[in-house]
Short mmCIF file of C-alpha atoms and ligand atoms in Angstrom, two decimals:
data_model
loop_
_atom_site.label_atom_id
_atom_site.label_comp_id
_atom_site.label_asym_id
_atom_site.label_seq_id
_atom_site.Cartn_x
_atom_site.Cartn_y
_atom_site.Cartn_z
CA UNK A 16 27.25 9.87 9.27
CA UNK A 17 27.24 9.78 13.07
CA UNK A 18 29.06 6.45 13.15
CA UNK A 19 31.64 7.83 10.66
CA UNK A 20 32.30 10.67 13.07
CA UNK A 21 32.71 8.22 15.94
CA UNK A 22 35.12 6.11 13.89
CA UNK A 23 37.23 9.17 13.07
CA UNK A 24 37.25 10.21 16.74
CA UNK A 25 38.26 6.66 17.83
CA UNK A 26 41.09 6.53 15.27
CA UNK A 27 42.31 9.96 16.38
CA UNK A 28 42.20 8.94 20.06
CA UNK A 29 44.15 5.73 19.23
CA UNK A 30 46.77 7.79 17.37
CA UNK A 31 46.85 10.12 20.39
CA UNK A 32 47.46 7.15 22.71
CA UNK A 33 50.24 5.95 20.41
CA UNK A 34 51.89 9.39 20.42
CA UNK A 35 51.45 9.67 24.19
CA UNK A 36 53.09 6.28 24.66
CA UNK A 37 55.90 7.22 22.29
CA UNK A 38 56.67 10.49 24.02
CA UNK A 39 55.79 9.32 27.55
CA UNK A 40 59.47 9.03 28.39
CA UNK A 41 59.72 12.80 28.05
CA UNK A 42 57.34 13.35 30.97
CA UNK A 43 59.06 14.23 34.24
CA UNK A 44 57.09 11.57 36.15
CA UNK A 45 58.04 8.93 33.62
CA UNK A 46 61.76 9.51 33.34
CA UNK A 47 63.75 8.53 36.34
CA UNK A 48 67.39 8.89 37.05
CA UNK A 49 69.28 6.58 34.74
CA UNK A 50 71.62 4.00 36.17
CA UNK A 51 70.10 4.08 39.63
CA UNK A 52 71.37 0.69 40.72
CA UNK A 53 69.96 1.02 44.21
CA UNK A 54 68.11 -2.30 44.18
CA UNK A 55 67.72 -4.39 47.30
CA UNK A 56 65.16 -6.64 48.98
CA UNK A 57 64.48 -3.76 51.45
CA UNK A 58 63.65 -1.44 48.55
CA UNK A 59 61.20 -4.00 47.10
CA UNK A 60 59.34 -3.93 50.43
CA UNK A 61 59.30 -0.14 50.76
CA UNK A 62 57.05 2.65 49.45
CA UNK A 63 59.86 3.67 47.09
CA UNK A 64 59.18 0.51 45.09
CA UNK A 65 55.66 1.75 44.24
CA UNK A 66 57.19 4.96 42.89
CA UNK A 67 59.55 2.92 40.72
CA UNK A 68 56.54 1.09 39.28
CA UNK A 69 54.89 4.28 37.97
CA UNK A 70 56.14 3.83 34.35
CA UNK A 71 54.72 0.33 34.41
CA UNK A 72 51.32 1.64 35.50
CA UNK A 73 51.48 4.23 32.70
CA UNK A 74 52.25 1.53 30.13
CA UNK A 75 49.41 -0.68 31.42
CA UNK A 76 47.01 2.30 31.44
CA UNK A 77 47.90 3.33 27.89
CA UNK A 78 47.60 -0.25 26.64
CA UNK A 79 44.22 -0.72 28.35
CA UNK A 80 42.96 2.55 26.85
CA UNK A 81 44.20 1.50 23.39
CA UNK A 82 42.59 -1.95 23.68
CA UNK A 83 39.25 -0.48 24.76
CA UNK A 84 39.31 2.00 21.88
CA UNK A 85 40.06 -0.75 19.35
CA UNK A 86 37.27 -2.96 20.75
CA UNK A 87 34.80 -0.07 20.50
CA UNK A 88 35.98 0.77 16.97
CA UNK A 89 35.60 -2.84 15.86
CA UNK A 90 32.09 -3.02 17.28
CA UNK A 91 31.15 0.09 15.33
CA UNK A 92 32.72 -1.23 12.12
CA UNK A 93 31.09 -4.64 12.53
CA UNK A 94 27.71 -2.93 12.85
CA UNK A 95 28.19 -0.77 9.79
CA UNK A 96 30.10 -3.29 7.64
CA UNK A 97 29.49 -7.05 7.82
CA UNK A 98 32.87 -7.74 6.18
CA UNK A 99 34.61 -6.83 9.42
CA UNK A 100 33.18 -9.91 11.11
CA UNK A 101 35.70 -11.98 9.14
CA UNK A 102 38.39 -10.69 11.48
CA UNK A 103 36.59 -12.13 14.46
CA UNK A 104 38.03 -15.12 16.20
CA UNK A 105 35.10 -17.44 15.60
CA UNK A 106 36.01 -19.79 18.41
CA UNK A 107 36.08 -16.99 20.94
CA UNK A 108 32.86 -15.39 19.83
CA UNK A 109 31.03 -18.71 19.82
CA UNK A 110 32.38 -19.58 23.21
CA UNK A 111 30.64 -16.67 24.90
CA UNK A 112 29.27 -17.66 28.26
CA UNK A 113 30.87 -19.71 30.94
CA UNK A 114 31.96 -23.12 29.70
CA UNK A 115 33.55 -25.65 32.05
CA UNK A 116 37.31 -25.80 32.10
CA UNK A 117 39.04 -28.72 30.43
CA UNK A 118 41.79 -30.39 32.42
CA UNK A 119 45.06 -28.89 31.13
CA UNK A 120 47.71 -31.29 29.84
CA UNK A 121 50.76 -31.79 32.08
CA UNK A 122 52.93 -30.32 29.29
CA UNK A 123 50.98 -27.06 29.41
CA UNK A 124 51.08 -26.89 33.22
CA UNK A 125 54.86 -27.43 33.18
CA UNK A 126 55.24 -24.81 30.44
CA UNK A 127 53.45 -22.17 32.53
CA UNK A 128 55.36 -23.07 35.70
CA UNK A 129 58.70 -22.86 33.86
CA UNK A 130 57.72 -19.53 32.24
CA UNK A 131 56.77 -18.01 35.60
CA UNK A 132 59.87 -19.34 37.42
CA UNK A 133 62.19 -18.12 34.67
CA UNK A 134 60.55 -14.66 34.71
CA UNK A 135 61.06 -14.52 38.50
CA UNK A 136 64.70 -15.52 38.04
CA UNK A 137 65.21 -12.97 35.27
CA UNK A 138 63.75 -10.15 37.32
CA UNK A 139 64.65 -10.89 40.92
CA UNK A 140 67.22 -13.72 40.56
CA UNK A 141 70.18 -11.43 41.24
CA UNK A 142 68.55 -10.08 44.40
CA UNK A 143 67.26 -13.42 45.66
CA UNK A 144 70.49 -15.32 45.22
CA UNK A 145 72.80 -12.36 45.68
CA UNK A 146 74.67 -13.06 42.49
CA UNK A 147 74.75 -11.93 38.89
CA UNK A 148 72.67 -14.54 37.07
CA UNK A 149 74.18 -13.14 33.89
CA UNK A 150 77.60 -14.37 34.89
CA UNK A 151 76.30 -17.74 33.71
CA UNK A 152 75.93 -16.18 30.25
CA UNK A 153 72.50 -17.67 29.73
CA UNK A 154 70.64 -15.97 26.90
CA UNK A 155 67.27 -14.40 27.70
CA UNK A 156 67.35 -15.59 31.34
CA UNK A 157 69.60 -12.69 32.17
CA UNK A 158 68.79 -9.03 31.68
CA UNK A 159 71.89 -6.91 32.35
CA UNK A 160 69.76 -3.87 33.18
CA UNK A 161 68.40 -5.26 36.45
CA UNK A 162 71.47 -4.79 38.62
CA UNK A 163 74.84 -3.17 38.24
CA UNK A 164 76.99 -6.25 37.93
CA UNK A 165 74.81 -7.94 35.33
CA UNK A 166 76.82 -7.09 32.30
CA UNK A 167 77.89 -10.51 31.19
CA UNK A 168 74.64 -11.75 29.70
CA UNK A 169 74.50 -13.47 26.32
CA UNK A 170 71.30 -11.58 25.55
CA UNK A 171 73.16 -8.28 26.04
CA UNK A 172 76.11 -9.29 23.89
CA UNK A 173 73.88 -10.70 21.16
CA UNK A 174 72.76 -7.12 20.60
CA UNK A 175 76.17 -5.52 21.31
CA UNK A 176 78.49 -7.63 19.19
CA UNK A 177 80.88 -4.69 18.88
CA UNK A 178 81.40 -4.80 22.67
CA UNK A 179 81.67 -8.59 22.74
CA UNK A 180 84.83 -8.61 20.66
CA UNK A 181 86.49 -6.19 23.08
CA UNK A 182 86.25 -8.78 25.88
CA UNK A 183 89.08 -11.17 26.84
CA UNK A 184 89.17 -14.24 24.62
CA UNK A 185 87.97 -16.44 27.51
CA UNK A 186 84.74 -14.44 27.82
CA UNK A 187 84.17 -14.48 24.07
CA UNK A 188 84.53 -18.26 24.07
CA UNK A 189 82.21 -18.54 27.09
CA UNK A 190 79.64 -16.45 25.22
CA UNK A 191 79.74 -18.62 22.09
CA UNK A 192 79.84 -21.95 23.94
CA UNK A 193 77.03 -21.10 26.35
CA UNK A 194 74.81 -19.39 23.77
CA UNK A 195 75.23 -22.01 21.08
CA UNK A 196 74.97 -24.82 23.67
CA UNK A 197 71.77 -23.33 25.00
CA UNK A 198 70.31 -22.89 21.51
CA UNK A 199 71.47 -26.37 20.47
CA UNK A 200 69.77 -28.09 23.40
CA UNK A 201 66.68 -25.90 23.64
CA UNK A 202 66.23 -24.12 20.30
CA UNK A 203 63.09 -22.02 20.36
CA UNK A 204 61.93 -23.77 23.52
CA UNK A 205 63.44 -20.58 24.95
CA UNK A 206 60.51 -18.75 23.31
CA UNK A 207 57.84 -21.17 24.49
CA UNK A 208 59.16 -21.69 28.01
CA UNK A 209 61.66 -19.06 29.13
CA UNK A 210 61.20 -15.66 27.52
CA UNK A 211 59.49 -13.06 29.75
CA UNK A 212 58.07 -11.20 26.74
CA UNK A 213 56.54 -14.52 25.65
CA UNK A 214 54.98 -14.90 29.10
CA UNK A 215 53.55 -11.37 29.00
CA UNK A 216 52.03 -12.07 25.58
CA UNK A 217 50.50 -15.35 26.75
CA UNK A 218 48.99 -13.56 29.76
CA UNK A 219 47.46 -10.95 27.43
CA UNK A 220 45.97 -13.74 25.32
CA UNK A 221 44.47 -15.33 28.45
CA UNK A 222 43.08 -11.93 29.41
CA UNK A 223 41.39 -11.60 26.02
CA UNK A 224 39.78 -15.01 26.38
CA UNK A 225 38.68 -14.24 29.95
CA UNK A 226 37.03 -11.03 28.78
CA UNK A 227 35.38 -12.81 25.80
CA UNK A 228 36.92 -10.32 23.39
CA UNK A 229 37.26 -11.29 19.77
CA UNK A 230 40.82 -11.75 18.63
CA UNK A 231 42.27 -11.13 15.19
CA UNK A 232 42.08 -14.19 13.02
CA UNK A 233 45.03 -13.98 10.66
CA UNK A 234 44.95 -15.60 7.26
CA UNK A 235 47.85 -16.76 5.10
CA UNK A 236 48.04 -13.40 3.30
CA UNK A 237 48.40 -11.53 6.58
CA UNK A 238 51.10 -13.93 7.82
CA UNK A 239 52.86 -13.45 4.47
CA UNK A 240 52.74 -9.67 4.86
CA UNK A 241 54.45 -9.95 8.28
CA UNK A 242 57.50 -11.82 6.91
CA UNK A 243 59.21 -8.79 5.28
CA UNK A 244 58.65 -6.83 8.52
CA UNK A 245 60.42 -9.62 10.43
CA UNK A 246 63.46 -9.51 8.13
CA UNK A 247 63.50 -5.71 8.18
CA UNK A 248 63.60 -5.68 12.01
CA UNK A 249 66.34 -8.33 11.99
CA UNK A 250 68.37 -6.12 9.64
CA UNK A 251 67.98 -3.16 12.00
CA UNK A 252 68.99 -5.41 14.90
CA UNK A 253 72.13 -6.64 13.16
CA UNK A 254 72.93 -3.15 11.85
CA UNK A 255 72.71 -1.71 15.36
CA UNK A 256 74.86 -4.54 16.77
CA UNK A 257 77.74 -3.69 14.46
CA UNK A 258 77.23 0.07 14.34
CA UNK A 259 77.56 0.33 18.10
CA UNK A 260 73.86 1.13 18.53
CA UNK A 261 71.94 0.01 21.52
CA UNK A 262 69.18 -2.44 20.66
CA UNK A 263 68.33 -2.70 24.36
CA UNK A 264 66.66 0.72 24.02
CA UNK A 265 64.17 -0.98 21.69
CA UNK A 266 63.75 -4.21 23.64
CA UNK A 267 60.26 -4.42 25.20
CA UNK A 268 61.61 -6.54 28.09
CA UNK A 269 63.81 -3.61 29.20
CA UNK A 270 60.62 -1.63 29.79
CA UNK A 271 59.47 -4.16 32.38
CA UNK A 272 62.12 -6.27 34.07
CA UNK A 273 64.40 -3.50 35.50
CA UNK A 274 61.36 -1.64 36.84
CA UNK A 275 59.99 -4.74 38.54
CA UNK A 276 63.46 -5.39 39.94
CA UNK A 277 63.28 -1.95 41.58
CA UNK A 278 65.60 -0.22 39.10
CA UNK A 279 64.79 3.39 38.29
CA UNK A 280 65.53 3.87 34.64
CA UNK A 281 64.53 5.76 31.51
CA UNK A 282 62.61 3.71 29.02
CA UNK A 283 62.95 5.51 25.72
CA UNK A 284 61.40 3.64 22.83
CA UNK A 285 61.16 0.31 24.64
CA UNK A 286 58.28 1.63 26.78
CA UNK A 287 56.37 2.58 23.64
CA UNK A 288 57.10 -0.80 22.10
CA UNK A 289 55.87 -2.55 25.23
CA UNK A 290 52.54 -0.73 24.87
CA UNK A 291 52.35 -2.05 21.29
CA UNK A 292 53.31 -5.56 22.47
CA UNK A 293 50.59 -5.51 25.14
CA UNK A 294 47.97 -4.25 22.70
CA UNK A 295 49.08 -6.51 19.82
CA UNK A 296 49.29 -9.69 21.88
CA UNK A 297 45.86 -9.00 23.36
CA UNK A 298 44.29 -9.32 19.92
CA UNK A 299 46.76 -11.77 18.35
CA UNK A 300 48.56 -14.31 20.46
CA UNK A 301 52.35 -13.90 20.36
CA UNK A 302 52.04 -10.97 17.92
CA UNK A 303 55.51 -9.67 18.79
CA UNK A 304 57.12 -13.12 18.44
CA UNK A 305 56.26 -13.01 14.74
CA UNK A 306 58.78 -10.19 14.24
CA UNK A 307 61.17 -10.60 17.20
CA UNK A 308 64.81 -10.51 16.02
CA UNK A 309 66.03 -12.79 18.83
CA UNK A 310 63.41 -15.35 17.89
CA UNK A 311 64.42 -15.10 14.22
CA UNK A 312 68.09 -15.68 15.13
CA UNK A 313 67.21 -18.69 17.27
CA UNK A 314 65.07 -19.97 14.37
CA UNK A 315 68.23 -20.29 12.24
CA UNK A 316 69.32 -23.12 14.54
CA UNK A 317 66.04 -25.01 14.65
CA UNK A 318 67.47 -27.82 12.52
CA UNK A 319 69.97 -28.78 15.23
CA UNK A 320 67.80 -28.33 18.32
CA UNK A 321 67.07 -31.47 20.36
CA UNK A 322 63.40 -30.48 20.77
CA UNK A 323 61.31 -31.36 17.71
CA UNK A 324 57.70 -31.43 16.55
CA UNK A 325 56.98 -34.76 14.86
CA UNK A 326 54.07 -35.83 12.72
CA UNK A 327 52.70 -39.25 11.84
CA UNK A 328 51.24 -38.42 8.43
CA UNK A 329 49.34 -41.75 8.31
CA UNK A 330 47.33 -40.82 11.41
CA UNK A 331 46.60 -37.26 10.25
CA UNK A 332 43.08 -36.74 8.90
CA UNK A 333 43.83 -33.26 7.49
CA UNK A 334 41.34 -31.55 9.78
CA UNK A 335 43.47 -28.40 10.07
CA UNK A 336 42.94 -27.98 13.84
CA UNK A 337 46.72 -27.73 14.39
CA UNK A 338 47.03 -24.83 11.94
CA UNK A 339 44.04 -23.09 13.52
CA UNK A 340 45.63 -23.40 16.95
CA UNK A 341 49.18 -22.40 16.01
CA UNK A 342 49.94 -18.86 17.25
CA UNK A 343 52.74 -18.54 14.66
CA UNK A 344 50.54 -19.55 11.71
CA UNK A 345 52.74 -22.47 10.64
CA UNK A 346 50.81 -24.13 7.83
CA UNK A 347 53.21 -26.97 7.02
CA UNK A 348 52.28 -28.65 10.29
CA UNK A 349 48.90 -29.34 8.68
CA UNK A 350 49.85 -29.63 5.01
CA UNK A 351 52.91 -31.90 5.38
CA UNK A 352 52.07 -35.34 3.97
CA UNK A 353 55.48 -36.94 3.85
CA UNK A 354 58.12 -35.85 6.34
CA UNK A 355 57.96 -36.92 9.98
CA UNK A 356 59.85 -33.87 11.27
CA UNK A 357 57.67 -30.78 11.00
CA UNK A 358 59.76 -28.44 13.16
CA UNK A 359 59.62 -25.01 11.54
CA UNK A 360 62.04 -22.14 12.19
CA UNK A 361 59.09 -20.05 13.44
CA UNK A 362 57.93 -22.75 15.88
CA UNK A 363 58.07 -21.55 19.49
CA UNK A 364 57.43 -25.07 20.89
CA UNK A 365 54.25 -24.03 22.64
CA UNK A 366 52.56 -27.40 22.04
CA UNK A 367 49.22 -25.84 21.04
CA UNK A 368 49.08 -27.89 17.81
CA UNK A 369 49.55 -31.14 19.76
CA UNK A 370 46.94 -30.11 22.32
CA UNK A 371 44.32 -29.44 19.62
CA UNK A 372 45.06 -32.40 17.32
CA UNK A 373 42.19 -34.90 17.58
CA UNK A 374 44.11 -37.94 16.27
CA UNK A 375 46.13 -40.32 18.46
CA UNK A 376 49.88 -39.79 17.96
CA UNK A 377 49.40 -37.68 14.81
CA UNK A 378 51.48 -34.92 16.38
CA UNK A 379 54.03 -35.07 19.17
CA UNK A 380 56.78 -33.04 20.77
CA UNK A 381 60.02 -34.93 21.24
CA UNK A 382 63.28 -34.36 23.09
CA UNK A 383 66.34 -36.23 21.76
CA UNK A 384 63.96 -38.56 19.91
CA UNK A 385 61.80 -39.37 22.97
CA UNK A 386 58.13 -38.35 22.91
CA UNK A 387 57.29 -35.93 25.70
CA UNK A 388 53.80 -34.84 24.60
CA UNK A 389 51.50 -36.60 22.18
CA UNK A 390 48.13 -35.78 20.66
CA UNK A 391 45.27 -37.86 21.96
CA UNK A 392 41.73 -38.26 20.67
CA UNK A 393 40.59 -39.40 24.11
CA UNK A 394 41.75 -36.16 25.74
CA UNK A 395 40.07 -34.02 23.10
CA UNK A 396 36.83 -36.01 23.24
CA UNK A 397 36.71 -35.93 27.04
CA UNK A 398 36.93 -32.14 26.77
CA UNK A 399 33.99 -32.03 24.33
CA UNK A 400 32.09 -34.51 26.46
CA UNK A 401 32.41 -32.21 29.48
CA UNK A 402 31.27 -29.20 27.48
CA UNK A 403 28.32 -31.14 26.03
CA UNK A 404 27.27 -32.40 29.46
CA UNK A 405 27.49 -28.86 30.77
CA UNK A 406 25.15 -27.47 28.09
CA UNK A 407 22.82 -30.52 28.35
CA UNK A 408 22.54 -29.85 32.09
CA UNK A 409 21.81 -26.19 31.41
CA UNK A 410 19.07 -27.06 28.91
CA UNK A 411 17.61 -29.72 31.20
S1 LIG B 24 60.27 -14.63 19.69
FE1 LIG B 24 61.36 -13.07 20.93
S2 LIG B 24 59.78 -12.22 22.28
FE2 LIG B 24 58.95 -14.10 21.44
S3 LIG B 24 59.43 -15.61 22.98
FE3 LIG B 24 61.11 -15.68 21.46
S4 LIG B 24 62.71 -14.31 22.24
FE4 LIG B 24 60.78 -13.87 23.38
S1 LIG B 25 53.85 -25.58 15.29
FE1 LIG B 25 52.85 -26.22 17.21
S2 LIG B 25 54.42 -26.02 18.79
FE2 LIG B 25 55.11 -24.83 17.00
S3 LIG B 25 54.38 -22.75 17.34
FE3 LIG B 25 52.81 -23.78 16.15
S4 LIG B 25 51.39 -24.60 17.68
FE4 LIG B 25 53.27 -24.07 18.78
S1 LIG B 26 45.26 -31.46 13.89
FE1 LIG B 26 46.21 -33.48 13.70
S2 LIG B 26 44.80 -34.59 12.38
FE2 LIG B 26 44.29 -32.43 12.13
S3 LIG B 26 45.55 -31.72 10.37
FE3 LIG B 26 46.75 -31.35 12.22
S4 LIG B 26 48.02 -33.16 12.45
FE4 LIG B 26 46.39 -33.70 11.03
#
């Protein structure tokens, strides 16, 4: 009875946090003057910058409170109902304690470096280089909300198609050539390497692992249930594009990058969504990517992208480690027994499947047909060897 009461209180507090996050933009300390384009290196070094960061602190605080409440609720449920343990990320819960780090693959190191550099460019690029990065019309790398002149970004026009067609024909052509060129060469590598929301989600996942918190282990049914949500959000996105709506008000990145760039702005719904993204990606890696409309649009072009995931079906032993590791729950990477190209429209090119595959050359990432990252039994075994030695030493 007592635990039931606690569960009800926790649920109510979580709902309260959600409502608080949703209406936080109404608070006087949360809403700043809109269109305050007073951003400069001097401002970033001044006390004013800390004031600009207040909404960010609120979002982080609300997310942390939500995460703690969910962890406590899960602990209570797991105690009272054994069935709840099925949601636990077995690998994480077994890996409690300090295990030695495995040497990260060069691919992963490069991926993190590129993600961090592209986030820095997105946020402070205009200030650092004194130019509008968006004038290059690079999708995702350019948020138009960070400085006044940044209004030429592909990302912005992808969600404001009605405004795009009012531009001079030269700009429209530039938009299509640069956006399609970018997507053709990179495909959803943009998601795995360049997107700041992707980086934030990966950081939250790292945070979960560092704090030994159990994640949500999704099964096929749960992934299936997400698919209609993804299409529904894409429909809203497209509807808003043509109806003159402003999808940027819903974009979680808008709740972070202008603030970090020193821009005082109102956040509206995007701040609330960022709280959900932070909480969701803490428990499920890349939770938002599963429903992101930009990711879905880029997925339409996965067939022509030069980056591919390839499989040697002869070398595959059907262990399923790749499926277990995939943050997007792509099952065909494990079940495919025929085709060599296993690039899926949901694939964000994170390389996790290759990293976890224990068979030499069974999986690889390729660019223009050349292998850039290949699975290796030796690498996997050396990792296990290190872990085993560590625990043997501890026992001894
Ligand atoms: S799916 Fe969306 S949020 Fe995720 S990395 Fe791609 S563009 Fe960013
Ligand atoms: S299939 Fe592999 S590269 Fe693609 S999202 Fe899944 S783990 Fe990442
Ligand atoms: S991890 Fe490698 S060996 Fe195991 S199912 Fe996937 S591709 Fe096959």
